[in-house]
């Protein structure tokens, strides 16, 4: 299963990515993946389904992608009312396989990277 070291390793190779504080990665100054500790309201909402460890938050392309992730793997992905209307999904890092994490981090980066930078990256990696 994935770890924060995996998140750091994956994010570090993406162009124009910076670590802004502990476990907060940005592309071109915009947050795309970060640790999101659950607040009291989140814990109340989630009840027994709340993860023991702080989840990782990912930007996703849109609400449709968010809903698909939540529906496909509810034991891995979650959300709270705090993120209602925002293309952000939370995940239990200890339940993510590293290849899936790689895809999620890259997709989060692509969702937030400037279009030209994203296109250049995709041209080089495909």
XYZ file of N, CA and C in Angstrom:
378
model
N 0.827 -1.185 0.000
C 0.000 0.000 0.000
C 0.875 1.253 0.000
N 0.267 2.353 -0.356
C 0.997 3.606 -0.553
C 1.328 4.289 0.774
N 2.300 5.175 0.700
C 2.742 5.933 1.872
C 2.964 7.394 1.467
N 3.188 8.238 2.461
C 3.485 9.642 2.168
C 4.804 9.774 1.413
N 5.723 8.857 1.647
C 6.974 8.873 0.891
C 6.702 8.622 -0.593
N 5.749 7.767 -0.889
C 5.365 7.537 -2.282
C 4.766 8.801 -2.895
N 3.896 9.479 -2.145
C 3.305 10.726 -2.644
C 4.416 11.712 -2.971
N 5.356 11.864 -2.062
C 6.453 12.815 -2.272
C 7.291 12.438 -3.493
N 7.611 11.169 -3.629
C 8.418 10.699 -4.758
C 7.699 10.948 -6.088
N 6.414 10.669 -6.131
C 5.634 10.839 -7.363
C 5.498 12.317 -7.711
N 5.150 13.126 -6.739
C 4.943 14.558 -6.988
C 6.248 15.257 -7.374
N 7.351 14.822 -6.802
C 8.632 15.501 -7.009
C 9.094 15.494 -8.458
N 8.672 14.518 -9.250
C 9.141 14.437 -10.632
C 8.245 15.198 -11.609
N 7.133 15.713 -11.139
C 6.232 16.460 -12.014
C 6.736 17.893 -12.173
N 6.729 18.424 -13.383
C 7.281 19.762 -13.635
C 6.617 20.855 -12.799
N 7.444 21.806 -12.381
C 6.987 23.006 -11.677
C 6.252 22.682 -10.380
N 6.619 21.553 -9.763
C 6.001 21.149 -8.505
C 6.887 21.561 -7.340
N 6.233 22.101 -6.304
C 6.938 22.495 -5.087
C 6.246 21.910 -3.877
N 7.028 21.611 -2.862
C 6.503 21.195 -1.571
C 6.336 22.457 -0.746
N 5.096 22.796 -0.426
C 4.786 24.024 0.316
C 4.334 23.640 1.710
N 5.281 23.452 2.591
C 4.942 23.010 3.934
C 4.845 21.501 3.961
N 4.637 20.964 5.124
C 4.590 19.499 5.213
C 3.385 18.938 4.470
N 3.671 18.051 3.544
C 2.649 17.305 2.812
C 1.639 18.191 2.087
N 2.147 19.207 1.390
C 1.312 20.105 0.573
C 2.083 20.403 -0.708
N 1.611 19.854 -1.832
C 2.313 20.019 -3.098
C 1.522 20.938 -4.019
N 2.253 21.829 -4.691
C 1.650 22.771 -5.620
C 2.287 22.627 -6.994
N 1.530 23.017 -8.002
C 2.058 23.152 -9.354
C 1.804 24.594 -9.759
N 2.866 25.261 -10.144
C 2.769 26.662 -10.555
C 2.032 27.479 -9.485
N 2.302 27.137 -8.214
C 1.717 27.858 -7.082
C 0.325 27.438 -6.676
N -0.247 26.404 -7.325
C -1.615 25.978 -7.045
C -1.615 24.584 -6.420
N -2.275 24.455 -5.299
C -2.338 23.196 -4.567
C -3.021 22.107 -5.397
N -2.396 20.904 -5.422
C -3.019 19.802 -6.154
C -3.098 18.513 -5.353
N -2.267 18.314 -4.363
C -2.355 17.150 -3.476
C -1.815 17.562 -2.110
N -2.511 17.123 -1.040
C -2.118 17.540 0.298
C -2.725 16.618 1.350
N -2.106 16.656 2.523
C -2.674 15.969 3.675
C -3.827 16.819 4.199
N -4.965 16.172 4.463
C -6.135 16.911 4.930
C -6.652 16.275 6.219
N -6.104 16.713 7.364
C -6.617 16.174 8.631
C -8.119 16.440 8.746
N -8.816 15.487 9.327
C -10.256 15.634 9.502
C -10.549 16.522 10.706
N -11.497 17.405 10.540
C -11.914 18.312 11.603
C -13.060 17.676 12.369
N -13.444 18.286 13.472
C -14.508 17.739 14.319
C -15.796 17.521 13.521
N -16.168 18.482 12.688
C -17.385 18.342 11.884
C -17.258 17.171 10.914
N -16.069 17.012 10.308
C -15.838 15.887 9.393
C -16.013 14.558 10.133
N -15.429 14.472 11.318
C -15.506 13.243 12.106
C -16.950 12.929 12.489
N -17.706 13.964 12.841
C -19.125 13.765 13.154
C -19.876 13.232 11.936
N -19.612 13.813 10.767
C -20.285 13.378 9.533
C -19.937 11.938 9.175
N -18.669 11.597 9.294
C -18.208 10.282 8.859
C -18.476 9.183 9.875
N -18.549 9.549 11.132
C -18.803 8.558 12.174
C -17.768 7.448 12.164
N -18.261 6.202 12.227
C -17.364 5.042 12.253
C -16.586 4.857 10.958
N -17.009 5.502 9.879
C -16.320 5.383 8.587
C -15.095 6.297 8.496
N -14.886 7.140 9.496
C -13.741 8.058 9.476
C -12.434 7.279 9.560
N -11.484 7.616 8.709
C -10.181 6.936 8.779
C -9.423 7.334 10.038
N -8.577 6.432 10.515
C -7.781 6.691 11.711
C -6.684 7.721 11.442
N -6.135 7.687 10.242
C -5.055 8.601 9.868
C -5.613 9.702 8.968
N -4.966 10.885 8.966
C -5.435 11.938 8.064
C -5.377 11.482 6.612
N -6.436 11.727 5.857
C -6.434 11.311 4.459
C -5.608 12.243 3.578
N -5.357 11.783 2.377
C -4.720 12.589 1.346
C -5.837 13.176 0.492
N -5.712 14.442 0.143
C -6.690 15.119 -0.708
C -6.099 15.285 -2.098
N -6.928 15.042 -3.097
C -6.528 15.189 -4.492
C -7.501 16.106 -5.204
N -6.980 16.991 -6.032
C -7.846 17.687 -6.989
C -8.173 16.680 -8.075
N -9.386 16.754 -8.569
C -9.797 15.923 -9.698
C -10.314 16.840 -10.796
N -10.508 16.289 -11.965
C -10.887 17.113 -13.120
C -12.224 17.810 -12.915
N -13.194 17.111 -12.325
C -14.525 17.692 -12.156
C -15.319 16.867 -11.155
N -16.540 17.315 -10.880
C -17.409 16.627 -9.921
C -17.762 15.209 -10.397
N -17.861 15.013 -11.709
C -18.160 13.690 -12.240
C -17.090 12.673 -11.888
N -15.836 13.079 -12.026
C -14.732 12.183 -11.667
C -14.752 11.907 -10.166
N -15.006 12.925 -9.384
C -15.093 12.766 -7.929
C -16.167 11.737 -7.574
N -17.360 11.895 -8.142
C -18.468 10.982 -7.848
C -18.154 9.560 -8.296
N -17.465 9.417 -9.415
C -17.091 8.085 -9.903
C -16.134 7.399 -8.928
N -15.142 8.125 -8.451
C -14.203 7.546 -7.486
C -14.921 7.139 -6.207
N -15.785 8.020 -5.712
C -16.522 7.729 -4.479
C -17.407 6.493 -4.643
N -18.034 6.340 -5.799
C -18.930 5.207 -6.047
C -18.157 3.913 -6.281
N -17.036 4.005 -6.992
C -16.278 2.804 -7.356
C -15.545 2.165 -6.179
N -15.008 2.992 -5.301
C -14.206 2.462 -4.190
C -14.526 3.213 -2.893
N -15.712 3.001 -2.327
C -16.095 3.735 -1.127
C -15.261 3.382 0.109
N -14.564 2.252 0.069
C -13.688 1.907 1.185
C -12.352 2.653 1.113
N -12.057 3.276 -0.024
C -10.813 4.024 -0.215
C -11.081 5.531 -0.242
N -12.081 5.948 -1.008
C -12.340 7.373 -1.226
C -13.505 7.859 -0.373
N -13.406 9.114 0.052
C -14.440 9.717 0.869
C -14.477 11.213 0.626
N -15.510 11.833 1.140
C -15.623 13.280 1.082
C -16.405 13.736 2.302
N -16.451 15.029 2.498
C -17.240 15.610 3.577
C -17.984 16.816 3.007
N -18.883 17.357 3.782
C -19.645 18.517 3.319
C -18.738 19.709 3.037
N -17.575 19.751 3.669
C -16.619 20.832 3.431
C -16.252 20.924 1.946
N -16.223 19.790 1.258
C -15.817 19.737 -0.148
C -17.007 19.657 -1.106
N -18.210 19.873 -0.595
C -19.389 19.851 -1.464
C -19.252 20.933 -2.540
N -19.378 20.520 -3.793
C -19.273 21.457 -4.901
C -17.856 21.723 -5.371
N -16.876 21.070 -4.768
C -15.478 21.255 -5.165
C -14.936 19.946 -5.735
N -14.127 20.019 -6.781
C -13.558 18.807 -7.373
C -12.349 18.309 -6.578
N -12.624 17.883 -5.357
C -11.599 17.362 -4.449
C -12.136 16.071 -3.851
N -11.294 15.057 -3.815
C -11.652 13.797 -3.185
C -10.583 13.456 -2.152
N -11.010 12.873 -1.052
C -10.104 12.410 -0.007
C -9.907 10.912 -0.173
N -8.740 10.420 0.237
C -8.468 8.991 0.129
C -7.710 8.497 1.347
N -7.998 7.255 1.687
C -7.249 6.570 2.740
C -5.961 6.058 2.093
N -4.869 6.698 2.399
C -3.593 6.379 1.758
C -3.198 4.931 1.992
N -3.493 4.406 3.164
C -3.094 3.035 3.480
C -3.913 1.980 2.729
N -4.921 2.420 1.949
C -5.726 1.493 1.157
C -5.509 1.676 -0.341
N -4.590 2.551 -0.694
C -4.292 2.807 -2.108
C -3.073 2.014 -2.540
N -3.166 1.360 -3.664
C -1.998 0.713 -4.256
C -1.134 1.802 -4.890
N 0.152 1.615 -4.908
C 1.065 2.622 -5.445
C 0.747 2.978 -6.900
N 0.461 2.018 -7.795
C 0.118 2.414 -9.172
C -1.118 3.316 -9.234
N -2.114 3.051 -8.410
C -3.303 3.903 -8.379
C -2.955 5.287 -7.843
N -2.098 5.337 -6.824
C -1.639 6.618 -6.290
C -0.919 7.415 -7.365
N -0.061 6.762 -8.135
C 0.664 7.449 -9.204
C -0.302 8.111 -10.177
N -1.340 7.372 -10.556
C -2.334 7.912 -11.480
C -3.092 9.091 -10.855
N -3.466 8.965 -9.601
C -4.207 10.031 -8.925
C -3.374 11.302 -8.783
N -2.114 11.155 -8.416
C -1.245 12.328 -8.265
C -1.032 12.994 -9.618
N -0.756 12.208 -10.636
C -0.566 12.782 -11.974
C -1.843 13.469 -12.454
N -2.988 12.832 -12.264
C -4.251 13.442 -12.681
C -4.533 14.726 -11.903
N -4.212 14.733 -10.621
C -4.394 15.946 -9.809
C -3.500 17.061 -10.335
N -2.266 16.692 -10.673
C -1.332 17.674 -11.231
C -1.875 18.218 -12.546
N -2.360 17.327 -13.417
C -2.897 17.751 -14.705
C -4.125 18.655 -14.538
N -4.912 18.410 -13.502
C -6.104 19.219 -13.252
C -5.756 20.643 -12.830
N -4.568 20.856 -12.286
C -4.192 22.166 -11.757
C -3.064 22.848 -12.522
N -2.330 22.103 -13.319
C -1.207 22.680 -14.068
C -1.717 23.610 -15.159
N -0.945 24.653 -15.478
C -1.311 25.470 -16.642
C -1.405 24.579 -17.881
N -2.342 24.890 -18.763
C -2.613 24.047 -19.933
C -1.367 23.774 -20.775
N -0.569 24.803 -20.999
C 0.638 24.624 -21.821
C 1.617 23.662 -21.153
N 1.823 23.823 -19.856
C 2.730 22.947 -19.119
C 2.213 21.512 -19.140
N 0.912 21.328 -18.942
C 0.314 19.994 -18.970
C 0.480 19.355 -20.351
N 0.243 20.130 -21.391
C 0.372 19.607 -22.756
C 1.827 19.190 -23.027
N 2.781 20.027 -22.637
C 4.196 19.697 -22.836
C 4.570 18.423 -22.085
N 4.087 18.296 -20.856
C 4.363 17.103 -20.064
C 3.788 15.861 -20.739
N 2.538 15.944 -21.169
C 1.911 14.792 -21.821
C 2.609 14.430 -23.121
N 3.040 15.431 -23.874
C 3.770 15.164 -25.123
C 5.072 14.419 -24.859
N 5.736 14.752 -23.754
C 7.014 14.095 -23.414
C 6.823 12.696 -22.848
N 5.716 12.452 -22.207
C 5.550 11.174 -21.495
C 4.709 10.145 -22.250
N 4.036 10.545 -23.312
C 3.205 9.573 -24.039
C 3.960 8.943 -25.173
